[in-house]
Amino acid sequence: MSAPTAEKAAKERTFAYEAVDAKGHRSKGSMDAPDEAAVAAGLRAQGLTLLTVQHSGTGLNREIRLPGMGNGVGLKDLAIFSRQFATMASSGLSLLRSLTILEEQTEKPALAKAIREVRRDIERGSSMSQAMAKHDKIFPQIMVAMINAGETGGFLDAALERLAVNFEKDANLRAKIKSAMTYPTIVICFSLLMITGVLIFIVPVFEKMFKNLGGTLPLPTRIIVTTSHNAGWILPLLAVIVITGTKLFKRKLRNDPAFRLRFDGLKLKIKVFGPLFTKIAISRFARNFGTLLAVGVPVMQALDVVGGTTGNAVIGAAMKDVGNSIRAGNTMSAPLAEHPVFPQMVVQMIEVGEETGQISSMLDKISDFYDHEVEVATESLTAAIEPLMVVVMGALVGVMVICLYLPMFTVYQHVAGGQ
């Protein structure tokens, strides 16, 4: 096998899919492909329309899903919805009939409800983008803007196809990050459970033995024994503090733009994780901006949408500066160069795109480049975190064992001194 072929095979993953043919017959199977878009393309070549697709990950590469936590509408659901809708629109099915079919076959109740209400609003005379804008918790800004452009320009199927690709790439990016965090999450949870079990079940046994031996316990042992006595209220209190603090912090981020800007800026400056957060933000910015421009969304509207969809307030502030520059008749790349979050390569490529009139394709190339950079950085970070977590877990076990056995050494010294 040649080197390029081996590299391509190494990047391919197995996907389980469900598809339907022209006669409406459904079929299930699996396919080796780099991503969901390649699966959809392969099935189209066979005369099939993709309905659902899922990566058949196993072991620690599988994304963690908690019971009851996977019922929301995610990027994969929106990608499937967009691709199916694009297929039906390009096949000549009417808008209302397509929405009826999509409502019936979606597995997400929240998405089915939103589709039903969108269809009813369209029947009353609303445009599709206006109807979707009422459900901003289901359909993101970028989706509404692109569908609006597709309706206006008469290329709704092409806009939906671009949306599907955009959502699939973003979903893959997030899945890689979540997969990388699986191992540390398991180790942390196991460590917490181990510490709780030792405090509740093991320490009382040692305490009883210490009382029979007599003498004064060392300070580290007394701390562990006291913690064990109060574990019944300390652990619930810690859980309440963590949950309440998290909710208040999220509310602060959502309601205080200045705090959000400071926090997002701090995230990008963290030593180890900062470069990764920066690459993720740039990738989303380039992908969303390029996708919007490719389907004809006006630049100013695209900047507003991108500023709110990258997930980072620093990028949002940069988009405002870019908008002000364009209003003044200046270039897009000039204000980007003043923001440290954008590397020179990104600024130069956007400048070349402006000069050649290929800004959308340049943004797509930037997005693909940083998608690869995120994948490499995530793998490197995972390789560094795994041994570190083992050391941390071993240190926790070692400290607790030493604290519990310290009284033993004191007793031995007392006995030896008495002899």
Short mmCIF file of C-alpha atoms in Angstrom, two decimals:
data_model
loop_
_atom_site.label_atom_id
_atom_site.label_comp_id
_atom_site.label_asym_id
_atom_site.label_seq_id
_atom_site.Cartn_x
_atom_site.Cartn_y
_atom_site.Cartn_z
CA MET A 1 0.00 0.00 0.00
CA SER A 2 1.38 3.42 -0.96
CA ALA A 3 1.88 6.16 1.61
CA PRO A 4 -1.07 8.37 0.44
CA THR A 5 -3.38 5.34 0.36
CA ALA A 6 -2.30 4.27 3.84
CA GLU A 7 -2.81 7.79 5.18
CA LYS A 8 -6.29 7.99 3.63
CA ALA A 9 -7.26 4.61 5.08
CA ALA A 10 -6.05 5.66 8.51
CA LYS A 11 -8.33 8.73 8.45
CA GLU A 12 -11.42 6.77 7.40
CA ARG A 13 -13.94 5.75 10.04
CA THR A 14 -16.90 3.38 10.01
CA PHE A 15 -20.34 5.00 9.88
CA ALA A 16 -23.68 3.29 10.43
CA TYR A 17 -26.38 4.77 8.19
CA GLU A 18 -30.03 4.50 7.25
CA ALA A 19 -31.06 5.45 3.71
CA VAL A 20 -34.10 5.42 1.43
CA ASP A 21 -34.29 4.72 -2.29
CA ALA A 22 -36.45 6.36 -4.96
CA LYS A 23 -39.34 3.95 -4.23
CA GLY A 24 -39.35 4.79 -0.53
CA HIS A 25 -37.75 1.55 0.68
CA ARG A 26 -35.49 2.04 3.70
CA SER A 27 -32.23 0.20 4.24
CA LYS A 28 -29.49 0.15 6.89
CA GLY A 29 -25.79 -0.51 6.54
CA SER A 30 -22.28 0.71 7.27
CA MET A 31 -19.65 2.50 5.21
CA ASP A 32 -16.00 3.44 5.70
CA ALA A 33 -15.52 7.14 4.92
CA PRO A 34 -13.65 10.21 6.23
CA ASP A 35 -16.84 11.99 7.35
CA GLU A 36 -20.65 12.15 7.07
CA ALA A 37 -20.49 14.20 3.87
CA ALA A 38 -18.56 11.42 2.14
CA VAL A 39 -21.16 8.88 3.29
CA ALA A 40 -23.97 11.01 1.84
CA ALA A 41 -22.06 11.40 -1.45
CA GLY A 42 -21.41 7.66 -1.68
CA LEU A 43 -25.07 6.85 -1.08
CA ARG A 44 -26.20 9.40 -3.69
CA ALA A 45 -23.96 7.65 -6.20
CA GLN A 46 -25.94 4.47 -5.42
CA GLY A 47 -29.28 6.22 -5.91
CA LEU A 48 -30.00 6.41 -2.18
CA THR A 49 -30.89 9.38 0.05
CA LEU A 50 -29.24 9.53 3.47
CA LEU A 51 -31.64 9.65 6.43
CA THR A 52 -29.42 9.16 9.48
CA VAL A 53 -25.70 8.58 9.98
CA GLN A 54 -23.66 7.91 13.11
CA HIS A 55 -20.00 7.23 13.75
CA SER A 56 -19.56 3.68 15.09
CA GLY A 57 -16.98 4.70 17.71
CA THR A 58 -15.95 2.27 20.43
CA GLY A 59 -14.07 2.34 23.71
CA LEU A 60 -12.57 5.64 24.83
CA ASN A 61 -13.06 7.11 21.35
CA ARG A 62 -16.82 7.07 21.84
CA GLU A 63 -18.42 10.36 22.78
CA ILE A 64 -19.86 10.29 26.32
CA ARG A 65 -23.66 10.43 26.41
CA LEU A 66 -25.57 10.56 29.67
CA PRO A 67 -29.12 9.15 29.92
CA GLY A 68 -31.70 11.88 29.40
CA MET A 69 -29.10 14.35 28.15
CA GLY A 70 -29.19 13.51 24.42
CA ASN A 71 -32.73 14.60 23.56
CA GLY A 72 -31.83 18.13 22.42
CA VAL A 73 -31.41 19.20 18.80
CA GLY A 74 -27.72 19.09 17.92
CA LEU A 75 -25.60 19.94 14.91
CA LYS A 76 -25.87 16.40 13.51
CA ASP A 77 -29.67 16.61 13.62
CA LEU A 78 -29.59 19.95 11.79
CA ALA A 79 -27.11 18.55 9.26
CA ILE A 80 -29.37 15.59 8.51
CA PHE A 81 -32.41 17.87 8.30
CA SER A 82 -30.62 20.25 5.90
CA ARG A 83 -29.31 17.47 3.66
CA GLN A 84 -32.67 15.71 3.44
CA PHE A 85 -34.42 19.00 2.78
CA ALA A 86 -31.91 19.87 0.04
CA THR A 87 -32.45 16.49 -1.62
CA MET A 88 -36.23 16.90 -1.60
CA ALA A 89 -36.05 20.50 -2.84
CA SER A 90 -33.75 19.57 -5.73
CA SER A 91 -36.06 16.65 -6.59
CA GLY A 92 -39.00 18.99 -7.19
CA LEU A 93 -41.01 18.29 -4.02
CA SER A 94 -43.01 21.26 -2.78
CA LEU A 95 -41.88 23.12 0.33
CA LEU A 96 -44.89 22.09 2.43
CA ARG A 97 -44.70 18.44 1.39
CA SER A 98 -40.98 18.32 2.16
CA LEU A 99 -41.58 19.75 5.62
CA THR A 100 -44.37 17.24 6.26
CA ILE A 101 -42.03 14.35 5.39
CA LEU A 102 -39.22 15.78 7.51
CA GLU A 103 -41.57 16.22 10.46
CA GLU A 104 -42.67 12.59 10.29
CA GLN A 105 -39.23 11.03 10.03
CA THR A 106 -37.23 13.09 12.52
CA GLU A 107 -36.48 11.31 15.80
CA LYS A 108 -36.19 14.50 17.87
CA PRO A 109 -39.56 15.64 19.32
CA ALA A 110 -38.37 19.24 19.72
CA LEU A 111 -37.26 19.41 16.07
CA ALA A 112 -40.49 17.77 14.87
CA LYS A 113 -42.54 20.33 16.80
CA ALA A 114 -40.52 23.23 15.37
CA ILE A 115 -40.89 21.88 11.80
CA ARG A 116 -44.66 21.51 12.30
CA GLU A 117 -44.98 25.12 13.51
CA VAL A 118 -42.78 26.37 10.65
CA ARG A 119 -45.00 24.55 8.15
CA ARG A 120 -48.13 26.09 9.67
CA ASP A 121 -46.62 29.58 9.53
CA ILE A 122 -45.74 29.06 5.86
CA GLU A 123 -49.33 27.98 5.17
CA ARG A 124 -50.44 31.29 6.71
CA GLY A 125 -48.21 33.23 4.28
CA SER A 126 -44.89 33.60 6.08
CA SER A 127 -41.59 32.92 4.38
CA MET A 128 -39.57 29.96 5.58
CA SER A 129 -36.79 32.12 7.05
CA GLN A 130 -39.32 34.25 8.95
CA ALA A 131 -41.01 31.14 10.33
CA MET A 132 -37.68 29.62 11.39
CA ALA A 133 -36.55 32.86 13.05
CA LYS A 134 -39.31 32.35 15.64
CA HIS A 135 -37.54 29.18 16.84
CA ASP A 136 -34.08 30.54 17.58
CA LYS A 137 -33.42 27.80 20.15
CA ILE A 138 -33.75 25.16 17.41
CA PHE A 139 -32.60 26.90 14.22
CA PRO A 140 -29.39 28.98 14.63
CA GLN A 141 -28.83 32.42 13.13
CA ILE A 142 -26.64 31.12 10.34
CA MET A 143 -29.37 28.74 9.20
CA VAL A 144 -32.02 31.48 9.08
CA ALA A 145 -29.71 33.86 7.21
CA MET A 146 -28.71 31.28 4.59
CA ILE A 147 -32.27 30.11 3.99
CA ASN A 148 -33.33 33.73 3.63
CA ALA A 149 -30.60 34.21 0.99
CA GLY A 150 -31.62 30.97 -0.73
CA GLU A 151 -35.28 32.01 -0.85
CA THR A 152 -34.41 35.45 -2.21
CA GLY A 153 -31.99 34.15 -4.85
CA GLY A 154 -34.00 31.07 -5.84
CA PHE A 155 -31.32 28.53 -4.84
CA LEU A 156 -32.77 27.13 -1.61
CA ASP A 157 -31.49 23.59 -2.34
CA ALA A 158 -27.90 24.83 -2.79
CA ALA A 159 -28.13 26.89 0.41
CA LEU A 160 -29.41 23.86 2.33
CA GLU A 161 -26.61 21.69 0.90
CA ARG A 162 -24.00 24.22 2.07
CA LEU A 163 -25.68 24.32 5.46
CA ALA A 164 -25.47 20.53 5.76
CA VAL A 165 -21.75 20.55 4.98
CA ASN A 166 -21.19 23.41 7.44
CA PHE A 167 -23.05 21.67 10.27
CA GLU A 168 -21.30 18.34 9.58
CA LYS A 169 -17.85 19.93 9.76
CA ASP A 170 -18.73 21.79 12.95
CA ALA A 171 -20.18 18.61 14.47
CA ASN A 172 -17.01 16.67 13.58
CA LEU A 173 -14.88 19.38 15.18
CA ARG A 174 -16.86 19.24 18.41
CA ALA A 175 -16.90 15.43 18.40
CA LYS A 176 -13.10 15.33 18.20
CA ILE A 177 -12.80 17.65 21.20
CA LYS A 178 -15.36 15.69 23.23
CA SER A 179 -13.65 12.43 22.33
CA ALA A 180 -10.32 13.81 23.52
CA MET A 181 -11.90 14.73 26.86
CA THR A 182 -13.41 11.28 27.41
CA TYR A 183 -10.36 9.76 29.11
CA PRO A 184 -9.72 12.67 31.52
CA THR A 185 -13.43 12.76 32.39
CA ILE A 186 -13.45 9.05 33.22
CA VAL A 187 -10.31 9.36 35.36
CA ILE A 188 -11.65 12.38 37.25
CA CYS A 189 -15.01 10.73 37.93
CA PHE A 190 -13.32 7.51 39.05
CA SER A 191 -10.98 9.45 41.35
CA LEU A 192 -13.89 11.30 42.96
CA LEU A 193 -15.79 8.06 43.46
CA MET A 194 -12.69 6.41 44.94
CA ILE A 195 -12.09 9.28 47.38
CA THR A 196 -15.76 9.25 48.42
CA GLY A 197 -15.69 5.49 48.94
CA VAL A 198 -12.52 5.67 51.04
CA LEU A 199 -13.94 8.45 53.23
CA ILE A 200 -17.27 6.71 53.81
CA PHE A 201 -16.25 3.04 54.10
CA ILE A 202 -12.50 2.65 54.67
CA VAL A 203 -11.57 5.49 57.03
CA PRO A 204 -14.11 4.47 59.76
CA VAL A 205 -12.52 0.97 59.88
CA PHE A 206 -9.06 2.46 60.36
CA GLU A 207 -10.39 4.93 62.95
CA LYS A 208 -11.77 2.12 65.08
CA MET A 209 -8.42 0.34 64.92
CA PHE A 210 -6.61 3.57 65.85
CA LYS A 211 -8.77 3.96 68.98
CA ASN A 212 -7.84 0.46 70.12
CA LEU A 213 -4.15 1.25 69.66
CA GLY A 214 -4.38 4.46 71.72
CA GLY A 215 -2.13 7.51 71.42
CA THR A 216 -2.53 10.75 69.46
CA LEU A 217 -3.15 10.59 65.71
CA PRO A 218 -0.87 12.54 63.35
CA LEU A 219 -2.34 15.75 61.88
CA PRO A 220 -2.86 14.37 58.30
CA THR A 221 -4.73 11.38 59.71
CA ARG A 222 -6.88 13.60 61.95
CA ILE A 223 -7.82 15.70 58.91
CA ILE A 224 -8.97 12.63 56.97
CA VAL A 225 -10.89 11.24 59.98
CA THR A 226 -12.62 14.61 60.54
CA THR A 227 -13.51 14.81 56.85
CA SER A 228 -14.94 11.29 57.02
CA HIS A 229 -17.12 12.24 60.02
CA ASN A 230 -18.53 15.23 58.15
CA ALA A 231 -18.73 13.67 54.67
CA GLY A 232 -22.53 13.40 55.05
CA TRP A 233 -22.93 17.18 54.74
CA ILE A 234 -19.63 18.24 53.13
CA LEU A 235 -20.17 16.27 49.90
CA PRO A 236 -23.77 17.48 49.29
CA LEU A 237 -22.68 21.05 50.13
CA LEU A 238 -19.83 20.84 47.60
CA ALA A 239 -22.25 19.52 44.96
CA VAL A 240 -24.69 22.40 45.64
CA ILE A 241 -21.87 24.96 45.50
CA VAL A 242 -20.56 23.59 42.20
CA ILE A 243 -24.01 23.42 40.56
CA THR A 244 -25.07 26.86 41.81
CA GLY A 245 -21.74 28.44 40.91
CA THR A 246 -21.90 26.99 37.41
CA LYS A 247 -25.42 28.33 36.83
CA LEU A 248 -24.54 31.80 38.14
CA PHE A 249 -21.38 31.85 36.02
CA LYS A 250 -23.30 30.91 32.87
CA ARG A 251 -25.93 33.56 33.61
CA LYS A 252 -23.18 36.14 34.08
CA LEU A 253 -21.62 35.16 30.75
CA ARG A 254 -24.98 35.40 29.02
CA ASN A 255 -26.13 38.71 30.49
CA ASP A 256 -22.88 40.69 30.86
CA PRO A 257 -21.14 41.30 27.48
CA ALA A 258 -18.14 43.01 29.11
CA PHE A 259 -17.57 40.03 31.43
CA ARG A 260 -17.99 37.63 28.50
CA LEU A 261 -15.39 39.55 26.49
CA ARG A 262 -12.87 39.46 29.37
CA PHE A 263 -13.48 35.77 30.02
CA ASP A 264 -13.20 34.76 26.35
CA GLY A 265 -10.02 36.82 26.02
CA LEU A 266 -8.57 35.06 29.07
CA LYS A 267 -9.45 31.66 27.56
CA LEU A 268 -7.36 32.43 24.50
CA LYS A 269 -4.34 33.31 26.67
CA ILE A 270 -4.23 30.14 28.81
CA LYS A 271 -0.86 28.46 28.36
CA VAL A 272 -1.83 24.94 27.25
CA PHE A 273 -5.47 25.23 26.15
CA GLY A 274 -5.36 28.81 24.79
CA PRO A 275 -3.88 27.93 21.36
CA LEU A 276 -6.48 25.17 20.96
CA PHE A 277 -9.35 27.55 21.81
CA THR A 278 -7.92 30.07 19.35
CA LYS A 279 -7.78 27.54 16.51
CA ILE A 280 -11.35 26.41 17.21
CA ALA A 281 -12.62 30.01 17.16
CA ILE A 282 -10.83 30.84 13.90
CA SER A 283 -12.07 27.65 12.27
CA ARG A 284 -15.70 28.44 13.14
CA PHE A 285 -15.30 32.07 12.07
CA ALA A 286 -13.84 31.14 8.67
CA ARG A 287 -16.33 28.32 8.03
CA ASN A 288 -19.43 30.31 8.98
CA PHE A 289 -18.30 33.50 7.21
CA GLY A 290 -17.30 31.64 4.04
CA THR A 291 -20.56 29.68 3.98
CA LEU A 292 -22.67 32.81 4.35
CA LEU A 293 -20.79 34.72 1.65
CA ALA A 294 -20.91 31.73 -0.72
CA VAL A 295 -24.71 31.73 -0.81
CA GLY A 296 -25.01 35.49 -1.29
CA VAL A 297 -25.73 36.76 2.21
CA PRO A 298 -24.80 40.48 2.35
CA VAL A 299 -21.44 41.14 3.99
CA MET A 300 -22.80 43.29 6.82
CA GLN A 301 -25.49 40.76 7.68
CA ALA A 302 -22.94 37.96 7.48
CA LEU A 303 -20.65 39.80 9.91
CA ASP A 304 -23.50 40.16 12.41
CA VAL A 305 -24.32 36.45 12.18
CA VAL A 306 -20.68 35.34 12.41
CA GLY A 307 -20.10 37.55 15.45
CA GLY A 308 -22.78 35.63 17.32
CA THR A 309 -22.04 32.09 16.12
CA THR A 310 -18.30 31.60 16.72
CA GLY A 311 -18.80 31.11 20.46
CA ASN A 312 -16.14 33.69 21.35
CA ALA A 313 -16.79 37.36 22.19
CA VAL A 314 -13.29 38.34 21.03
CA ILE A 315 -14.17 37.27 17.49
CA GLY A 316 -17.51 39.08 17.85
CA ALA A 317 -15.71 42.33 18.77
CA ALA A 318 -13.41 41.90 15.77
CA MET A 319 -16.44 41.50 13.48
CA LYS A 320 -17.78 44.86 14.69
CA ASP A 321 -14.49 46.52 13.79
CA VAL A 322 -14.56 44.84 10.37
CA GLY A 323 -18.11 46.13 9.84
CA ASN A 324 -17.06 49.67 10.73
CA SER A 325 -14.12 49.41 8.33
CA ILE A 326 -16.36 48.26 5.46
CA ARG A 327 -18.86 51.07 6.13
CA ALA A 328 -15.98 53.53 5.87
CA GLY A 329 -15.02 52.08 2.49
CA ASN A 330 -11.89 50.27 3.73
CA THR A 331 -10.80 46.63 3.43
CA MET A 332 -11.85 43.72 5.60
CA SER A 333 -8.33 42.51 6.33
CA ALA A 334 -6.97 45.79 7.78
CA PRO A 335 -8.95 45.72 11.08
CA LEU A 336 -8.32 41.98 11.48
CA ALA A 337 -4.57 42.66 11.56
CA GLU A 338 -5.11 44.80 14.67
CA HIS A 339 -6.59 41.88 16.63
CA PRO A 340 -3.93 39.47 17.98
CA VAL A 341 -6.35 36.55 17.83
CA PHE A 342 -5.96 36.43 14.02
CA PRO A 343 -2.55 35.12 12.86
CA GLN A 344 -0.80 36.85 9.97
CA MET A 345 -1.51 33.89 7.69
CA VAL A 346 -5.26 34.37 8.13
CA VAL A 347 -5.03 38.13 7.54
CA GLN A 348 -2.89 37.67 4.42
CA MET A 349 -5.17 35.00 2.93
CA ILE A 350 -8.25 37.17 3.47
CA GLU A 351 -6.42 40.11 1.89
CA VAL A 352 -5.57 37.99 -1.16
CA GLY A 353 -9.19 36.82 -1.29
CA GLU A 354 -10.38 40.42 -1.34
CA GLU A 355 -7.94 41.32 -4.13
CA THR A 356 -8.91 38.33 -6.30
CA GLY A 357 -12.62 38.28 -5.51
CA GLN A 358 -12.30 34.76 -4.04
CA ILE A 359 -12.92 35.63 -0.40
CA SER A 360 -15.36 32.75 0.15
CA SER A 361 -12.98 30.07 -1.18
CA MET A 362 -10.11 31.56 0.85
CA LEU A 363 -12.21 31.35 4.01
CA ASP A 364 -13.03 27.71 3.21
CA LYS A 365 -9.31 26.97 2.90
CA ILE A 366 -8.61 28.70 6.21
CA SER A 367 -11.36 26.66 7.86
CA ASP A 368 -10.03 23.37 6.46
CA PHE A 369 -6.50 24.26 7.59
CA TYR A 370 -7.55 25.04 11.14
CA ASP A 371 -9.82 21.99 11.31
CA HIS A 372 -6.69 19.92 10.70
CA GLU A 373 -4.74 22.01 13.22
CA VAL A 374 -7.41 21.40 15.86
CA GLU A 375 -7.29 17.66 15.17
CA VAL A 376 -3.49 17.56 15.55
CA ALA A 377 -3.54 19.77 18.67
CA THR A 378 -6.29 17.66 20.25
CA GLU A 379 -4.38 14.43 19.66
CA SER A 380 -1.19 15.95 21.11
CA LEU A 381 -3.07 17.28 24.13
CA THR A 382 -4.70 13.90 24.73
CA ALA A 383 -1.33 12.15 24.56
CA ALA A 384 0.02 14.59 27.17
CA ILE A 385 -3.02 14.50 29.47
CA GLU A 386 -3.33 10.70 29.76
CA PRO A 387 -0.03 10.06 31.63
CA LEU A 388 -0.58 13.22 33.68
CA MET A 389 -3.97 11.97 34.86
CA VAL A 390 -2.44 8.62 35.82
CA VAL A 391 0.18 10.43 37.91
CA VAL A 392 -2.48 12.59 39.59
CA MET A 393 -4.63 9.57 40.40
CA GLY A 394 -1.62 7.69 41.76
CA ALA A 395 -0.67 10.70 43.90
CA LEU A 396 -4.18 10.86 45.40
CA VAL A 397 -4.10 7.18 46.28
CA GLY A 398 -0.60 7.48 47.68
CA VAL A 399 -1.43 10.47 49.91
CA MET A 400 -4.51 8.75 51.36
CA VAL A 401 -2.61 5.51 52.02
CA ILE A 402 0.22 7.39 53.76
CA CYS A 403 -2.23 9.37 55.91
CA LEU A 404 -4.01 6.17 56.98
CA TYR A 405 -0.80 4.30 57.81
CA LEU A 406 1.02 7.12 59.61
CA PRO A 407 -0.39 6.05 63.02
CA MET A 408 1.06 2.57 62.41
CA PHE A 409 4.57 4.01 62.23
CA THR A 410 3.94 6.01 65.43
CA VAL A 411 2.83 2.86 67.25
CA TYR A 412 5.88 0.92 66.05
CA GLN A 413 8.17 3.70 67.21
CA HIS A 414 6.42 3.75 70.61
CA VAL A 415 6.77 -0.02 70.99
CA ALA A 416 10.41 0.06 69.92
CA GLY A 417 11.12 2.88 72.37
CA GLY A 418 9.43 0.92 75.22
CA GLN A 419 11.65 -2.08 74.57
#
